Amino acid sequence: MPKYFFMVGFLTFLLASTPALAQDANITVGGVNSGDMTISLDAVTVDAVPALTAVESVDEVPTDLAGDTTTDGTVLEGITVVEPTEIPSAFGMWWRGIREKISVALTFDPVKKAEKLLVFSEERQKLAEFIANIATDEKLRAKATDMMEKAQEQIAKVEALKDKIAADTSERATRLKQNLAKHELNREEMMTRLEEKLPQAQGKLDELRQNGSAMGESLLNALNNDKLPAVAKEQLNAVKTRVQQTAATVRDFIKQKQDLLEQAKDGENANIQEELKQLRDDRKVKMDEVRDEFQSAQDELKATVQQRVQQRMNNAKDEANPVSAETDATESNE
């Protein structure tokens, strides 16, 4: 019997030790009769997603993937991502990982589980940039790439759930799919900023970008099916195209850089540093072009959808007031 009380107490302590994980936890213990014990431990969830009205349904008014941004990324909808305020110690990160694993293990709904993993990934990305911004010690700055690697590990776990998420047609699942697309945009932008702040880690960052792009493309392919509303489908297609174009640019850059380094090793290229710099500059130009094309496509899609919604509202108004609509039409003809 004591071991059961110890288990409940330990789980309660773990969840209560952080507000982010304990906010929705509900632990009850009852039925301690004749040695029997029943334990109810509700899954910890992220913030509830508010219901949409008919006019605001995801089929009519899409999430603006590129427009709703902060200074450090696109904002996810319906979930809360905690901003870092300090660099955690090694023990702090270990303890945080333990709490997160327990939280995920106690969440059985695939969509809610994926939401949590997405939040943990976003928080690792933010921590990576936070470290790169304020750390002065090179050994400490190297943790930034470690955080990005941990962020990708969380998304790998989401990818394992992709079939179940793709089959879910609920509003919450649709929003999750759009948030995952936003996460891909955040990852791309974050990698670009880290490359500027951590030039000494360029090789590792190239590897992380390649792996992240491949994983993101696979995930978006699985989620972007006929079960999605038309507009959400267009949005995910746009993000997937951007991810593919960015990945191709990075692959070309890595191959050309390797060729230049081989030439320098053989003594065939005395201007290696200048050519490497030019190669990096060319890549930046291409990445900016990809970003601008994506933004233009999003602006066009947003304008189209707004026109569509306005037309539906006008039609609904005409149906509700047929006499007024006929009068307007007569006056227009005159």
PDB file of N, CA and C in Angstrom, residues 130-166:
ATOM      1  N   PHE A 130      17.851  32.490 -27.557  1.00  0.00           N
ATOM      2  CA  PHE A 130      18.154  33.222 -26.322  1.00  0.00           C
ATOM      3  C   PHE A 130      19.612  32.999 -25.920  1.00  0.00           C
ATOM      4  N   ILE A 131      20.059  31.755 -26.001  1.00  0.00           N
ATOM      5  CA  ILE A 131      21.453  31.433 -25.669  1.00  0.00           C
ATOM      6  C   ILE A 131      22.402  32.124 -26.632  1.00  0.00           C
ATOM      7  N   ALA A 132      22.092  32.048 -27.923  1.00  0.00           N
ATOM      8  CA  ALA A 132      22.957  32.667 -28.935  1.00  0.00           C
ATOM      9  C   ALA A 132      23.043  34.175 -28.745  1.00  0.00           C
ATOM     10  N   ASN A 133      21.985  34.780 -28.217  1.00  0.00           N
ATOM     11  CA  ASN A 133      21.946  36.235 -28.048  1.00  0.00           C
ATOM     12  C   ASN A 133      22.754  36.725 -26.858  1.00  0.00           C
ATOM     13  N   ILE A 134      22.700  35.991 -25.740  1.00  0.00           N
ATOM     14  CA  ILE A 134      23.290  36.538 -24.515  1.00  0.00           C
ATOM     15  C   ILE A 134      24.556  35.834 -24.041  1.00  0.00           C
ATOM     16  N   ALA A 135      24.797  34.614 -24.492  1.00  0.00           N
ATOM     17  CA  ALA A 135      25.977  33.881 -24.017  1.00  0.00           C
ATOM     18  C   ALA A 135      27.248  34.458 -24.636  1.00  0.00           C
ATOM     19  N   THR A 136      28.271  34.627 -23.827  1.00  0.00           N
ATOM     20  CA  THR A 136      29.564  35.131 -24.318  1.00  0.00           C
ATOM     21  C   THR A 136      30.602  34.024 -24.373  1.00  0.00           C
ATOM     22  N   ASP A 137      30.422  33.012 -23.558  1.00  0.00           N
ATOM     23  CA  ASP A 137      31.341  31.875 -23.549  1.00  0.00           C
ATOM     24  C   ASP A 137      31.021  30.952 -24.727  1.00  0.00           C
ATOM     25  N   GLU A 138      32.042  30.589 -25.502  1.00  0.00           N
ATOM     26  CA  GLU A 138      31.826  29.772 -26.702  1.00  0.00           C
ATOM     27  C   GLU A 138      31.244  28.402 -26.363  1.00  0.00           C
ATOM     28  N   LYS A 139      31.678  27.846 -25.241  1.00  0.00           N
ATOM     29  CA  LYS A 139      31.156  26.539 -24.843  1.00  0.00           C
ATOM     30  C   LYS A 139      29.665  26.627 -24.546  1.00  0.00           C
ATOM     31  N   LEU A 140      29.272  27.733 -23.926  1.00  0.00           N
ATOM     32  CA  LEU A 140      27.859  27.933 -23.618  1.00  0.00           C
ATOM     33  C   LEU A 140      27.059  28.219 -24.884  1.00  0.00           C
ATOM     34  N   ARG A 141      27.647  28.993 -25.796  1.00  0.00           N
ATOM     35  CA  ARG A 141      26.959  29.305 -27.049  1.00  0.00           C
ATOM     36  C   ARG A 141      26.711  28.044 -27.873  1.00  0.00           C
ATOM     37  N   ALA A 142      27.579  27.055 -27.697  1.00  0.00           N
ATOM     38  CA  ALA A 142      27.408  25.803 -28.439  1.00  0.00           C
ATOM     39  C   ALA A 142      26.118  25.090 -28.045  1.00  0.00           C
ATOM     40  N   LYS A 143      25.590  25.429 -26.858  1.00  0.00           N
ATOM     41  CA  LYS A 143      24.332  24.812 -26.426  1.00  0.00           C
ATOM     42  C   LYS A 143      23.161  25.226 -27.314  1.00  0.00           C
ATOM     43  N   ALA A 144      23.341  26.326 -28.041  1.00  0.00           N
ATOM     44  CA  ALA A 144      22.259  26.783 -28.917  1.00  0.00           C
ATOM     45  C   ALA A 144      21.930  25.726 -29.965  1.00  0.00           C
ATOM     46  N   THR A 145      22.967  25.148 -30.567  1.00  0.00           N
ATOM     47  CA  THR A 145      22.719  24.101 -31.565  1.00  0.00           C
ATOM     48  C   THR A 145      22.162  22.842 -30.904  1.00  0.00           C
ATOM     49  N   ASP A 146      22.576  22.591 -29.652  1.00  0.00           N
ATOM     50  CA  ASP A 146      22.014  21.444 -28.931  1.00  0.00           C
ATOM     51  C   ASP A 146      20.510  21.621 -28.738  1.00  0.00           C
ATOM     52  N   MET A 147      20.091  22.858 -28.441  1.00  0.00           N
ATOM     53  CA  MET A 147      18.667  23.129 -28.237  1.00  0.00           C
ATOM     54  C   MET A 147      17.882  22.933 -29.536  1.00  0.00           C
ATOM     55  N   MET A 148      18.458  23.352 -30.658  1.00  0.00           N
ATOM     56  CA  MET A 148      17.787  23.150 -31.946  1.00  0.00           C
ATOM     57  C   MET A 148      17.654  21.661 -32.248  1.00  0.00           C
ATOM     58  N   GLU A 149      18.676  20.906 -31.868  1.00  0.00           N
ATOM     59  CA  GLU A 149      18.619  19.458 -32.076  1.00  0.00           C
ATOM     60  C   GLU A 149      17.508  18.848 -31.219  1.00  0.00           C
ATOM     61  N   LYS A 150      17.388  19.310 -29.975  1.00  0.00           N
ATOM     62  CA  LYS A 150      16.320  18.824 -29.096  1.00  0.00           C
ATOM     63  C   LYS A 150      14.947  19.224 -29.636  1.00  0.00           C
ATOM     64  N   ALA A 151      14.875  20.413 -30.225  1.00  0.00           N
ATOM     65  CA  ALA A 151      13.611  20.867 -30.812  1.00  0.00           C
ATOM     66  C   ALA A 151      13.177  19.930 -31.933  1.00  0.00           C
ATOM     67  N   GLN A 152      14.125  19.515 -32.753  1.00  0.00           N
ATOM     68  CA  GLN A 152      13.800  18.613 -33.858  1.00  0.00           C
ATOM     69  C   GLN A 152      13.403  17.229 -33.355  1.00  0.00           C
ATOM     70  N   GLU A 153      13.957  16.820 -32.222  1.00  0.00           N
ATOM     71  CA  GLU A 153      13.584  15.525 -31.652  1.00  0.00           C
ATOM     72  C   GLU A 153      12.107  15.514 -31.254  1.00  0.00           C
ATOM     73  N   GLN A 154      11.608  16.657 -30.773  1.00  0.00           N
ATOM     74  CA  GLN A 154      10.191  16.738 -30.413  1.00  0.00           C
ATOM     75  C   GLN A 154       9.306  16.599 -31.653  1.00  0.00           C
ATOM     76  N   ILE A 155       9.717  17.242 -32.743  1.00  0.00           N
ATOM     77  CA  ILE A 155       8.931  17.158 -33.979  1.00  0.00           C
ATOM     78  C   ILE A 155       8.997  15.752 -34.571  1.00  0.00           C
ATOM     79  N   ALA A 156      10.106  15.057 -34.359  1.00  0.00           N
ATOM     80  CA  ALA A 156      10.197  13.668 -34.818  1.00  0.00           C
ATOM     81  C   ALA A 156       9.130  12.816 -34.126  1.00  0.00           C
ATOM     82  N   LYS A 157       8.840  13.136 -32.873  1.00  0.00           N
ATOM     83  CA  LYS A 157       7.793  12.414 -32.145  1.00  0.00           C
ATOM     84  C   LYS A 157       6.409  12.774 -32.692  1.00  0.00           C
ATOM     85  N   VAL A 158       6.255  14.022 -33.121  1.00  0.00           N
ATOM     86  CA  VAL A 158       4.992  14.421 -33.757  1.00  0.00           C
ATOM     87  C   VAL A 158       4.818  13.662 -35.069  1.00  0.00           C
ATOM     88  N   GLU A 159       5.912  13.522 -35.806  1.00  0.00           N
ATOM     89  CA  GLU A 159       5.837  12.818 -37.092  1.00  0.00           C
ATOM     90  C   GLU A 159       5.359  11.385 -36.897  1.00  0.00           C
ATOM     91  N   ALA A 160       5.713  10.778 -35.769  1.00  0.00           N
ATOM     92  CA  ALA A 160       5.267   9.412 -35.493  1.00  0.00           C
ATOM     93  C   ALA A 160       3.749   9.337 -35.318  1.00  0.00           C
ATOM     94  N   LEU A 161       3.124  10.485 -35.043  1.00  0.00           N
ATOM     95  CA  LEU A 161       1.669  10.539 -34.856  1.00  0.00           C
ATOM     96  C   LEU A 161       0.941  11.061 -36.092  1.00  0.00           C
ATOM     97  N   LYS A 162       1.679  11.303 -37.170  1.00  0.00           N
ATOM     98  CA  LYS A 162       1.121  12.039 -38.307  1.00  0.00           C
ATOM     99  C   LYS A 162      -0.107  11.381 -38.928  1.00  0.00           C
ATOM    100  N   ASP A 163      -0.149  10.053 -38.986  1.00  0.00           N
ATOM    101  CA  ASP A 163      -1.298   9.387 -39.605  1.00  0.00           C
ATOM    102  C   ASP A 163      -2.573   9.612 -38.796  1.00  0.00           C
ATOM    103  N   LYS A 164      -2.450   9.545 -37.477  1.00  0.00           N
ATOM    104  CA  LYS A 164      -3.620   9.767 -36.617  1.00  0.00           C
ATOM    105  C   LYS A 164      -4.066  11.225 -36.679  1.00  0.00           C
ATOM    106  N   ILE A 165      -3.102  12.133 -36.725  1.00  0.00           N
ATOM    107  CA  ILE A 165      -3.446  13.557 -36.807  1.00  0.00           C
ATOM    108  C   ILE A 165      -4.103  13.865 -38.148  1.00  0.00           C
ATOM    109  N   ALA A 166      -3.555  13.292 -39.218  1.00  0.00           N
ATOM    110  CA  ALA A 166      -4.083  13.545 -40.560  1.00  0.00           C
ATOM    111  C   ALA A 166      -5.524  13.065 -40.693  1.00  0.00           C
TER     112      ALA A 166
END
